Coordinates of C-alpha atoms in Angstrom, one line a residue:
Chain X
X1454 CA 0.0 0.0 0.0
X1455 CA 1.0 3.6 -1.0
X1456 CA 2.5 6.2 1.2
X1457 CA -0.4 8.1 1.0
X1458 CA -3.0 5.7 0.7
X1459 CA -2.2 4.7 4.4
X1460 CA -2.2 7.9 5.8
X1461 CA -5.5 7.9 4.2
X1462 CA -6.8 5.1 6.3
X1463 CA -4.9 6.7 9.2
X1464 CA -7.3 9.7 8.7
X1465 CA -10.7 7.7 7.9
X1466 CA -9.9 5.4 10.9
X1467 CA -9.1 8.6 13.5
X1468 CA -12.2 10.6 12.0
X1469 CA -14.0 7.0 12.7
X1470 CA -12.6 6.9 16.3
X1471 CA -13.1 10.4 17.2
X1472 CA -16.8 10.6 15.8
X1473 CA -17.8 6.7 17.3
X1474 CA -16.3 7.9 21.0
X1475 CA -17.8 11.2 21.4
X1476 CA -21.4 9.4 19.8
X1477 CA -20.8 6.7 22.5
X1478 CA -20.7 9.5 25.1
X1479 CA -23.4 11.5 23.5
X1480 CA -25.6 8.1 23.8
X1481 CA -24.5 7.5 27.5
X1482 CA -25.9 10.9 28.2
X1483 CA -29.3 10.3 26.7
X1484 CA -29.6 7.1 28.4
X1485 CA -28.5 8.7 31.7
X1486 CA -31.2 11.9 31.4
X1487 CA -34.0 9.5 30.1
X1488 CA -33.2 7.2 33.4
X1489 CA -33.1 10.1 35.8
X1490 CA -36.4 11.9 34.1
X1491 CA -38.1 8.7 34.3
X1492 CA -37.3 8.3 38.0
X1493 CA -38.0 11.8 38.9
X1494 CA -41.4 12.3 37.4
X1495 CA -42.9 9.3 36.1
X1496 CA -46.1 10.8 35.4
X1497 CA -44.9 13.6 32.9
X1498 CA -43.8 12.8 29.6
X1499 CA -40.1 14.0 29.4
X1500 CA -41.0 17.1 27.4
X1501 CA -43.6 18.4 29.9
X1502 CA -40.8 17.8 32.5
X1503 CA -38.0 19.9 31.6
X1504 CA -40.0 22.9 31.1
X1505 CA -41.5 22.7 33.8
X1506 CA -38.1 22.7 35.6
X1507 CA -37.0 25.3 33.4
X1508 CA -39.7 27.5 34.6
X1509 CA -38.9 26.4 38.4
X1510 CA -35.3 27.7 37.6
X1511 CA -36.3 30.8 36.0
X1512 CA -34.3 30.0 32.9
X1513 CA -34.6 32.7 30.0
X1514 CA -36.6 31.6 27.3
X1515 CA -38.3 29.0 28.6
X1516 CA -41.5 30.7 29.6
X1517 CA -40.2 30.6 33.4
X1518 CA -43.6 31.1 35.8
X1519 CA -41.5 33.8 37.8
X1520 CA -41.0 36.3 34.8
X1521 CA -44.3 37.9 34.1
X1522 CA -44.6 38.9 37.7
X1523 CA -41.3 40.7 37.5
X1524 CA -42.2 42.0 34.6
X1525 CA -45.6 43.5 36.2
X1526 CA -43.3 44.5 39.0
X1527 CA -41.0 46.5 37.0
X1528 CA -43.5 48.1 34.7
X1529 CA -45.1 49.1 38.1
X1530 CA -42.0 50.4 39.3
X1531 CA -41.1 52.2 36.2
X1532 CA -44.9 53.5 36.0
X1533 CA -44.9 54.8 39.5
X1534 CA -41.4 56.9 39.0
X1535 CA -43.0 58.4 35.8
X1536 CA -46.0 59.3 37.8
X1537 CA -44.2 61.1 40.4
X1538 CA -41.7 62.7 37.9
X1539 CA -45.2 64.2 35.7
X1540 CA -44.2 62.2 32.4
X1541 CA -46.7 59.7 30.8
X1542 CA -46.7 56.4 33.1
X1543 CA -47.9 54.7 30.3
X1544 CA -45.4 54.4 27.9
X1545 CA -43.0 51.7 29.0
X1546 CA -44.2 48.0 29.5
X1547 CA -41.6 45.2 30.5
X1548 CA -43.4 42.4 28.4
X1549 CA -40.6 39.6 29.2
X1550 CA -37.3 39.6 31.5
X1551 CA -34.2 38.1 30.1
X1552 CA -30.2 38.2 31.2
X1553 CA -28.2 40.3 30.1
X1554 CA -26.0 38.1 27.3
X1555 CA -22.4 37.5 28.9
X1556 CA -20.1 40.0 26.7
X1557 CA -19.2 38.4 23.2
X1558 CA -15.2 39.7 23.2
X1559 CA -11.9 39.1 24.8
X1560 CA -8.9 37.5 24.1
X1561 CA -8.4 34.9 26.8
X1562 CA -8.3 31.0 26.5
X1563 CA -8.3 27.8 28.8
X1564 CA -6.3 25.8 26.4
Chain G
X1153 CA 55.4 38.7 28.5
X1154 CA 55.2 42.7 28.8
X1155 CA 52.6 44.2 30.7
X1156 CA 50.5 45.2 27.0
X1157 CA 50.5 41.7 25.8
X1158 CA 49.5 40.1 29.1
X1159 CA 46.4 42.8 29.3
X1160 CA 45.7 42.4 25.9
X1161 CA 45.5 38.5 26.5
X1162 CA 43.4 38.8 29.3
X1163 CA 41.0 41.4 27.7
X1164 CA 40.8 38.9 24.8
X1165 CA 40.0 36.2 26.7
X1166 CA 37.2 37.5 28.5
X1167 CA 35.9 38.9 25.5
X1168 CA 35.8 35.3 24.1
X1169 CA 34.2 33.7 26.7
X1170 CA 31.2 36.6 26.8
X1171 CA 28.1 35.8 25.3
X1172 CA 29.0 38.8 23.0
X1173 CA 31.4 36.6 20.9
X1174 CA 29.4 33.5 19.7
X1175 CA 27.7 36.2 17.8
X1176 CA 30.7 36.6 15.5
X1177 CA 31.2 33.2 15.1
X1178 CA 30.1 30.9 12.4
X1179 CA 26.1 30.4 12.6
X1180 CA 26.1 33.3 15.1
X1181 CA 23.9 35.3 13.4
X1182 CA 21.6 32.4 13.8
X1183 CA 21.1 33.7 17.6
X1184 CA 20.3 37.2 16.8
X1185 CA 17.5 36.3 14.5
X1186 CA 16.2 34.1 16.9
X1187 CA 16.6 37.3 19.8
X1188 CA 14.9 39.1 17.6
X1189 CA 11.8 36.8 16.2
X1190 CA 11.3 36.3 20.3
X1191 CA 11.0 40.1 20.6
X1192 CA 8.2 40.2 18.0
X1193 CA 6.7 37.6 20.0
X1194 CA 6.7 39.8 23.1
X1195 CA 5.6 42.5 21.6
X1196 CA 2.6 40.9 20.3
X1197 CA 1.9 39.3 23.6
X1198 CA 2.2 43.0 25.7
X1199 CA 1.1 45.2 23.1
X1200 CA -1.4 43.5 20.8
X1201 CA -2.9 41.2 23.5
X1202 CA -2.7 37.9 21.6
X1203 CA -2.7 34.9 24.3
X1204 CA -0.1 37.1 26.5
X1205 CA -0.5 34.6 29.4
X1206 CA 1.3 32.0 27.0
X1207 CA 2.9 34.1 24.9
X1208 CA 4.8 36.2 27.1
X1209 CA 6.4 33.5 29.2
X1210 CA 7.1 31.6 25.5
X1211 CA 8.8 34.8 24.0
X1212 CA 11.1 35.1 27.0
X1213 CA 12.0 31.3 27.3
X1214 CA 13.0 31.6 23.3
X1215 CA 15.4 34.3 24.6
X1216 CA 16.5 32.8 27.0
X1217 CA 17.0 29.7 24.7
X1218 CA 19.2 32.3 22.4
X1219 CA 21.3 33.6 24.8
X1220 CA 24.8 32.2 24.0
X1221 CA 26.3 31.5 27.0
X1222 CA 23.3 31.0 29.3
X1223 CA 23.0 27.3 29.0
X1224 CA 19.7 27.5 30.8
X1225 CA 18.4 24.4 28.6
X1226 CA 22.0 22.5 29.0
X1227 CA 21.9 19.2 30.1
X1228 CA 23.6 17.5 33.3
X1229 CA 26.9 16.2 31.9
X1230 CA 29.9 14.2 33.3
X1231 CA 33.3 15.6 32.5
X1232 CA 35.3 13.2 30.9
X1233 CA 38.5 14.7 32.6
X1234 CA 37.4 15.0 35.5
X1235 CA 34.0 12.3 36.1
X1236 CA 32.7 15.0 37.9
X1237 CA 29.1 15.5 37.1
X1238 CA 28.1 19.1 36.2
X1239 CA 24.5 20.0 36.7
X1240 CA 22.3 20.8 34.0
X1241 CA 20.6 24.4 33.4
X1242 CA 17.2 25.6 35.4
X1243 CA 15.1 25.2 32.0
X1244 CA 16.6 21.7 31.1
X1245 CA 15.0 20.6 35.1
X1246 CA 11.7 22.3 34.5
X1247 CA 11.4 20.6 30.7
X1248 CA 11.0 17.5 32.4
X1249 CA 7.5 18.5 33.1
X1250 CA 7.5 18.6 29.4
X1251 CA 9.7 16.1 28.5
X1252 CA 7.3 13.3 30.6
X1253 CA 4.1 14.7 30.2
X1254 CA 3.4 15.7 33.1
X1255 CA 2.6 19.2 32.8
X1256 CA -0.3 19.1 29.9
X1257 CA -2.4 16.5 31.8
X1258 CA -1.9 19.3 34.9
X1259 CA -3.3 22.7 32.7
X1260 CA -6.1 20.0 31.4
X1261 CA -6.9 19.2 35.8
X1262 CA -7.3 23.0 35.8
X1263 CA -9.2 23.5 32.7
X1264 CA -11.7 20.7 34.1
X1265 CA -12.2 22.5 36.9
X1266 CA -12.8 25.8 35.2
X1267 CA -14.9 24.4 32.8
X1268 CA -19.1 23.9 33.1
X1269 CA -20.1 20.7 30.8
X1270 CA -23.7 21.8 31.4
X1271 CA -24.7 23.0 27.6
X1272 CA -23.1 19.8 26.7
X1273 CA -25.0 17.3 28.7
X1274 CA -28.1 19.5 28.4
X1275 CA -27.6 19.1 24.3
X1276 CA -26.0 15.9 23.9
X1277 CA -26.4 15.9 19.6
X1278 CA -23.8 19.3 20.1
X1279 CA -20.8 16.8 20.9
X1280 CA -21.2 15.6 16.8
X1281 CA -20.6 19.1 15.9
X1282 CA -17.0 18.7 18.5
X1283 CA -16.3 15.7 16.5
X1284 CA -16.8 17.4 12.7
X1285 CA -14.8 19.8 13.6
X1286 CA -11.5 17.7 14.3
X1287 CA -11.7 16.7 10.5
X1288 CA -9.3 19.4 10.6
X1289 CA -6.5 17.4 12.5
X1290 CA -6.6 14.9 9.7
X1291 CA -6.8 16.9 6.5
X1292 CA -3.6 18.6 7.8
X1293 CA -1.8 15.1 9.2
X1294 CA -2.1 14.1 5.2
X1295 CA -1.4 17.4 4.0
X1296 CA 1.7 17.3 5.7
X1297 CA 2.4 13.9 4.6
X1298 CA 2.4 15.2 1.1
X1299 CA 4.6 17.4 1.1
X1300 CA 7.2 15.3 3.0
X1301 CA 7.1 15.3 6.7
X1302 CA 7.8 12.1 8.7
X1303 CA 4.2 10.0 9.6
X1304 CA 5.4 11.2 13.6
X1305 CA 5.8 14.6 12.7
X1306 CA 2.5 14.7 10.3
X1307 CA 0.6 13.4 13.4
X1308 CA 1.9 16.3 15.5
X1309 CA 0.6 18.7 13.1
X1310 CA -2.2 18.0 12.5
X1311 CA -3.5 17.8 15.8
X1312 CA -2.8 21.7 15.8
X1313 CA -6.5 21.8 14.4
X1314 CA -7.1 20.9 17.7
X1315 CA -6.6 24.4 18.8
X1316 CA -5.8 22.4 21.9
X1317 CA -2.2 24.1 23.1
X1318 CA -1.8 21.2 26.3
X1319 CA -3.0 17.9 23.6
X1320 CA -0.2 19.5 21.2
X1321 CA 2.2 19.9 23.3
X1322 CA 1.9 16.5 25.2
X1323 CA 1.4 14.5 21.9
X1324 CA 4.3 16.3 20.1
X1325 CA 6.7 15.6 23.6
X1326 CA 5.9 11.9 22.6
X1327 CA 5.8 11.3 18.8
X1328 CA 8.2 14.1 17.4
X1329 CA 10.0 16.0 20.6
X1330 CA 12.8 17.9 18.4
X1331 CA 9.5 20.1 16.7
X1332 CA 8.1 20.7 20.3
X1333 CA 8.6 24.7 19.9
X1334 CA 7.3 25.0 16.1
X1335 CA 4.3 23.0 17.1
X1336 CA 3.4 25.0 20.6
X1337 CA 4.3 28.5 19.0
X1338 CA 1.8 27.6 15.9
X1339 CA -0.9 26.2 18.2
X1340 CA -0.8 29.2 20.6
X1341 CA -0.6 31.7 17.7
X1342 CA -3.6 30.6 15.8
X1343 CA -5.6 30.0 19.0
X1344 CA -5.2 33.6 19.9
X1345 CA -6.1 34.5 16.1
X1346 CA -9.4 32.7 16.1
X1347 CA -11.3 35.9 16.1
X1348 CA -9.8 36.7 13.0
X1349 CA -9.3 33.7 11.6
X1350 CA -13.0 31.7 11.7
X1351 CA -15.1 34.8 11.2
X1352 CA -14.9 35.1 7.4
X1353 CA -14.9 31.0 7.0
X1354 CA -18.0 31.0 9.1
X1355 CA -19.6 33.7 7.0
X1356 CA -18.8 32.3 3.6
X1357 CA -20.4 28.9 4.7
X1358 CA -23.2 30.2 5.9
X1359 CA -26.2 32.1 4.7
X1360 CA -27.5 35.7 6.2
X1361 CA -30.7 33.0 7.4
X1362 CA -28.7 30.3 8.7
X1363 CA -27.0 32.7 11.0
X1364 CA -29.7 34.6 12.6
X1365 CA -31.4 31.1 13.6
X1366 CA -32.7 31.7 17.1
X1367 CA -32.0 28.5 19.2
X1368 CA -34.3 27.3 21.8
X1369 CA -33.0 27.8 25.4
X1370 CA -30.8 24.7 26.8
X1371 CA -32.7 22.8 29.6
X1372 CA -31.4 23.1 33.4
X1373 CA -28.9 20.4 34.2
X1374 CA -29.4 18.7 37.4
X1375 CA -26.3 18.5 40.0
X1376 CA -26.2 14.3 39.4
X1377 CA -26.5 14.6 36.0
X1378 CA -22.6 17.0 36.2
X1379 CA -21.5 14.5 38.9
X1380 CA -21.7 11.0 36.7
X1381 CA -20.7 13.0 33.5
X1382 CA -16.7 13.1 34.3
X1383 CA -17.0 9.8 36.1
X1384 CA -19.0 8.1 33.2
X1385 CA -17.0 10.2 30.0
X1386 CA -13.6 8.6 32.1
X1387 CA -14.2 5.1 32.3
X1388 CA -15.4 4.8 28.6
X1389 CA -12.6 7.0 27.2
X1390 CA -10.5 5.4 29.1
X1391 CA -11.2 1.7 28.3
X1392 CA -12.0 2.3 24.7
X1393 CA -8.4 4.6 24.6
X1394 CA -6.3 3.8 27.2
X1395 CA -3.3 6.3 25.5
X1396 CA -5.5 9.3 25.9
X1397 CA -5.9 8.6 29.8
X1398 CA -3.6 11.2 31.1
X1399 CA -5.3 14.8 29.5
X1400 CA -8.9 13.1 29.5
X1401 CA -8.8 11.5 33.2
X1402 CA -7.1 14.9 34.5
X1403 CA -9.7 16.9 32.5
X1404 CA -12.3 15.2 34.2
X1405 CA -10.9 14.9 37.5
X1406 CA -10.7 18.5 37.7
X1407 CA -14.8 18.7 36.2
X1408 CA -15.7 16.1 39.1
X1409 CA -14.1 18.8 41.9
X1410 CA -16.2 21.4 40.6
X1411 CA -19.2 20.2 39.9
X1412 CA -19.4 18.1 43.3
X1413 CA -19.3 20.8 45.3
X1414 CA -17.4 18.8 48.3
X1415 CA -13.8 20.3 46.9
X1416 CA -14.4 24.0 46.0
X1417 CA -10.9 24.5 47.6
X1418 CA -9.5 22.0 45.3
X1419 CA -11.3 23.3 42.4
X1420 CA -10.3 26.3 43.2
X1421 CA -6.7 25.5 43.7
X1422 CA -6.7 23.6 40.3
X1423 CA -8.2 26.6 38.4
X1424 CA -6.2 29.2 39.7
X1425 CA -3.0 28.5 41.6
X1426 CA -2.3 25.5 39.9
X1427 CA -2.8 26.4 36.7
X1428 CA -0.8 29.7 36.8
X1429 CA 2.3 28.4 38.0
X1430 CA 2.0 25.3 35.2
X1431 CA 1.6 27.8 32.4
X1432 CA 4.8 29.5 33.7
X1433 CA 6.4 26.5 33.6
X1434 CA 5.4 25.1 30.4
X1435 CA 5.6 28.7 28.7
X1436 CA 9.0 29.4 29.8
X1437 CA 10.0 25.3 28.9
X1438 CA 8.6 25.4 25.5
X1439 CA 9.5 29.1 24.7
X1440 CA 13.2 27.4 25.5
X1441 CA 13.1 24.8 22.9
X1442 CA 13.1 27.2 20.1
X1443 CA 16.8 27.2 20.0
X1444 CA 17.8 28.8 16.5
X1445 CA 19.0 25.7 15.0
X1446 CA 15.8 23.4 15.6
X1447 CA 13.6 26.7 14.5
X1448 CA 14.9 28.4 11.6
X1449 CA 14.3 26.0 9.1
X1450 CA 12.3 25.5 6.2
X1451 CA 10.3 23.0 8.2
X1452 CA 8.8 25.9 10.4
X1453 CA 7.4 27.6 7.7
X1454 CA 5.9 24.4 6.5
X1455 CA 4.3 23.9 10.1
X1456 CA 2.7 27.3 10.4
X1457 CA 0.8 27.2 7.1
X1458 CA -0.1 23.7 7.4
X1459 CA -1.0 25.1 11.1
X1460 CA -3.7 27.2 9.2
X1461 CA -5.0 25.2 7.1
X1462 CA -5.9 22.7 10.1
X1463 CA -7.7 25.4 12.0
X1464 CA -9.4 26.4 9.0
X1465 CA -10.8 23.1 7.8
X1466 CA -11.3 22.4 11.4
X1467 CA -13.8 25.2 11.0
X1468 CA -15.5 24.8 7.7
X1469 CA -16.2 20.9 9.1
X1470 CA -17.8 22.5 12.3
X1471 CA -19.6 24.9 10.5
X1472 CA -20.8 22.2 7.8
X1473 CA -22.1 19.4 9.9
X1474 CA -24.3 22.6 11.6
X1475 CA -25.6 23.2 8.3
X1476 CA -26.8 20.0 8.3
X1477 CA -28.1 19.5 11.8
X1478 CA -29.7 22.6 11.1
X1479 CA -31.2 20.8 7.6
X1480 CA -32.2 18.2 9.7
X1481 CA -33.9 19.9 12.8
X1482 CA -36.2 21.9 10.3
X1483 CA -33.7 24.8 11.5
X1484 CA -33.2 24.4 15.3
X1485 CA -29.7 24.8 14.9
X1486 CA -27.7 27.9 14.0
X1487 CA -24.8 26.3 12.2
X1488 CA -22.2 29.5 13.8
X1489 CA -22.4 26.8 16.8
X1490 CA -20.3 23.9 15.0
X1491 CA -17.3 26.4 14.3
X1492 CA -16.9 26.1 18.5
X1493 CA -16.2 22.8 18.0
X1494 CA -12.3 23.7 17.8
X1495 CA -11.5 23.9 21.2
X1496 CA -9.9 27.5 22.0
X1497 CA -12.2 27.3 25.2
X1498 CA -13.5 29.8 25.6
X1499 CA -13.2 31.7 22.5
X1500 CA -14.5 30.1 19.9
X1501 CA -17.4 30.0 21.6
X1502 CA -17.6 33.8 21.9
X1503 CA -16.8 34.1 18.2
X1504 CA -19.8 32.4 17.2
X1505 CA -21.8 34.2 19.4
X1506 CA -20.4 37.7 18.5
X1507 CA -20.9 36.8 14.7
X1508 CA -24.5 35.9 15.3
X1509 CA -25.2 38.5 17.3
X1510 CA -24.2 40.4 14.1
X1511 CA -27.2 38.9 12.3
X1512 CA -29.5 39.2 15.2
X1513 CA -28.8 41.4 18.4
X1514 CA -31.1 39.3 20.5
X1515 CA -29.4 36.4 19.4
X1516 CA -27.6 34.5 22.3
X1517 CA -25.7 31.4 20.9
X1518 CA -23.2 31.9 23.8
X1519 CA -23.9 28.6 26.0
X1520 CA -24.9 26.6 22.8
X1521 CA -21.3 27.2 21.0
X1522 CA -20.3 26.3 24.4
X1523 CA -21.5 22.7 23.9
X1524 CA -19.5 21.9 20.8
X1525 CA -16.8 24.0 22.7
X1526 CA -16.0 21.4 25.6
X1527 CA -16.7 18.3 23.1
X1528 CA -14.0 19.6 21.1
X1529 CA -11.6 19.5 24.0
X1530 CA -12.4 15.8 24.4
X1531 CA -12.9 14.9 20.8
X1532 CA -9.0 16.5 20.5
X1533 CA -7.4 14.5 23.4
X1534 CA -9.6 11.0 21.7
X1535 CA -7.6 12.1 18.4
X1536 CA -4.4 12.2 20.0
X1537 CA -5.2 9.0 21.6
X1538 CA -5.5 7.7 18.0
X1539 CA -2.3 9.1 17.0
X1540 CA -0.6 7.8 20.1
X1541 CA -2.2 4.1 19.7
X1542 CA -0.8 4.5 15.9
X1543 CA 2.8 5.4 17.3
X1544 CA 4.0 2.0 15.9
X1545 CA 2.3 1.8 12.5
X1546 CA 4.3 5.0 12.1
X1547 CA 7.3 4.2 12.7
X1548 CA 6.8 1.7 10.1
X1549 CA 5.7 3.8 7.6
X1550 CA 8.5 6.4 7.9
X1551 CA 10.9 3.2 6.9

């Protein structure tokens, strides 16, 4: 076999190795949240589960049950400092609450 | 002798055994070049800002490497005349961190504890994208078969597409030690030039659609589900690849003291104390190997663009498995994510983030890049596993 025809194989069998390892540990992981989800809440189907523990959490974007209060709250807030400052206390709503997104720049790595 | 002649002697001799001297000798110039490339080094490291926790302790260990007279790197030796046994310099002692790999497998304890696996486990399909993107470690192993390097040296490389700076540097100590400063210096330099170079690759292989895709939020990750992830990822790496055991059982080891929350010193002191006095030592070590007549060759400039073409491809593979997952999710995935599959924790993650949040403001693709992030950390250490496992087959191929 050719110089290069083996360092082919070298490369299909490492790609091979690479993909089949991190699709073992991909599986594992499904297995191990399908076992845990079953135990915790064997009544729910899986879907119904993890939002509703996305909304216990207050996650962003996951319709968390906490948000629209602070929302109310802080259109409240807002309206009542309009109010007492004269302007209109109708023009800002808060109609969802998010984070702030972590900032997208900087030089620094880990590896 | 008259007074003149025996000053003049004297003066000579001490000229000649300065540093000063080798410069005039044959090859000398050899030493300045190499002063001066470590210079540009530094100056990119304190003025530009690229890597300067790696690349400032690198530049000055290549100084001190091309220093004639220093012999900081110089081996203990017996005199022959004598048998008395002279000891070796202060960088020769610390290389052995190096030189066994012991100090790779130590930044990766750190990096474990620094790192959260959370968007991985919570996204489990995001470790394919990890995996895509080391097709970039193997395009540049055969390109640099091709054009004439050994199978040993090919290997070490290629797993610069890693963008992985510990993995290159603790698979290049074992299959190809003489390149050990070519290899780190490439590695370290196109990690810190990730935000310059993935943007435009990411841009051309994706459409002004693909990359404003909104993703759905990740799913919180209970505390048991972080706890059996290190301890489950070790003993199936580490059966099915027993030569990548030391970066992925150390990487893990460091993930299980963070995420138990029973060693938050330890974590700490893995993350932080640890991990600063490694780089220091594996900076100045590796920065010391670039001794002018191992890095001024032909073969350096062979290594840096093959160094770029591996990051690159590394990048378009990322980026084109996304387009498919996001093909074959009806659009759930925002294909930026895949070019995080590189490694370069943390930052290739925030380049895919910042180059979405071009597209779409409100788009946060932060914590999912961060999933393909961390699986290319393992899927790099599992390639250099391969290449380690290979060693052999090498060896006979290069005769």
């Amino acid at each position: 076999m050719g110089f290069m025809a083996q360092g082919l194989s070298v490369c299909v069998i490492g790609m091979v190795v690479v993909g089949a390892v991190l699709q073992l540990i991909s599986m594992m992981m499904d297995l191990f949240k399908a076992l845990m989800y079953k135990e915790a809440a064997p009544k729910h189907n899986e879907k119904k589960d993890i939002s509703d523990k996305t909304a216990e959490a207050g996650a962003p974007g996951g319709n968390p049950a906490g948000a629209d209060e602070l929302a109310a709250a802080i259109t409240a807030a807002v309206a009542a400092y309009c109010a007492a400052s004269g302007s209109p206390a109708d023009k800002f709503v808060v109609r969802s609450v998010r984070p702030a997104a972590p900032a997208a720049h900087g030089r620094r790595t880990l590896l | 002798m008259n007074f003149f002649s025996l000053f003049s002697d004297v003066i000579s001799k001490f000229c000649q055994s300065t540093g000063f001297a080798a410069f005039f000798q044959p090859g000398g110039y050899k030493f300045a070049i190499m002063i001066v490339v470590s210079l540009i080094f530094m100056y990119l490291a304190v003025y530009k800002n690229y890597e300067p926790l790696l690349l400032l302790p690198i530049s000055f260990g290549m100084l001190l490497a091309n220093l004639p007279g220093a012999n900081l790197m110089l081996p203990e030796m017996t005199d022959p005349a004598t048998g008395e046994l002279a000891r070796g310099g202060l960088l020769h002692y610390l290389y052995i961190g190096d030189e066994y790999g012991i100090f790779p497998p130590l930044i990766f304890l750190g990096v474990g504890a620094m790192t959260d696996f959370g968007p991985l486990i919570a996204n489990p399909r995001s470790i394919l994208l990890g995996a895509a993107a080391q097709v970039g470690i193997f395009l540049a192993f055969l390109g640099a078969l091709a054009i004439g390097f050994t199978p040993l040296e090919a290997a070490c490389i290629g797993i610069i597409g890693g963008a992985d700076g510990p993995t290159s540097i603790f698979l290049t100590t074992k299959l190809a030690p003489h390149m050990l400063a070519t290899i780190a210096l490439a590695a370290y330099s196109y990690m810190s030039l990730v935000p310059i170079i993935q943007p435009p690759i990411m841009r051309l292989l994706t459409t002004k659609k693909e990359r404003a895709i909104k993703m759905e939020q990740l799913r919180p990750v209970s505390k048991a589900e972080k706890v059996v992830f290190p301890v489950a990822v070790t003993i199936l790496v580490i059966l099915l690849l027993p030569d990548c055991a030391p970066l992925v059982s150390m990487l893990m080891l460091g993930n299980l003291f963070r995420e138990s929350m029973v060693t938050e010193k330890l974590a700490k002191a893995a993350s932080e104390y640890m991990m600063y006095i490694i780089t220091i030592f594996i900076g100045v070590t590796v920065g010391a190997t670039a001794a002018a007549d191992t890095f001024l060759n032909a073969k350096t400039l062979g290594v840096l663009a093959l160094g770029l073409v591996a990051f690159s491809s590394a990048t378009a593979g990322g980026v084109l498995l996304g387009k498919l997952m996001c093909v074959l999710t009806k659009g759930k995935i925002n294909p930026l994510i895949g070019a995080a599959g590189v490694s370069a924790v943390p930052m290739a993650a925030r380049v895919a983030q910042k180059v979405g949040a071009e597209e779409n403001p409100s788009n946060y693709l932060l914590m999912h890049a961060m999933g393909p992030n961390v699986a290319g950390v393992i899927g790099s250490a599992v390639a250099a596993g391969v290449f380690l496992s290979l060693k052999t087959f090498f060896e006979s191929m290069a005769r």
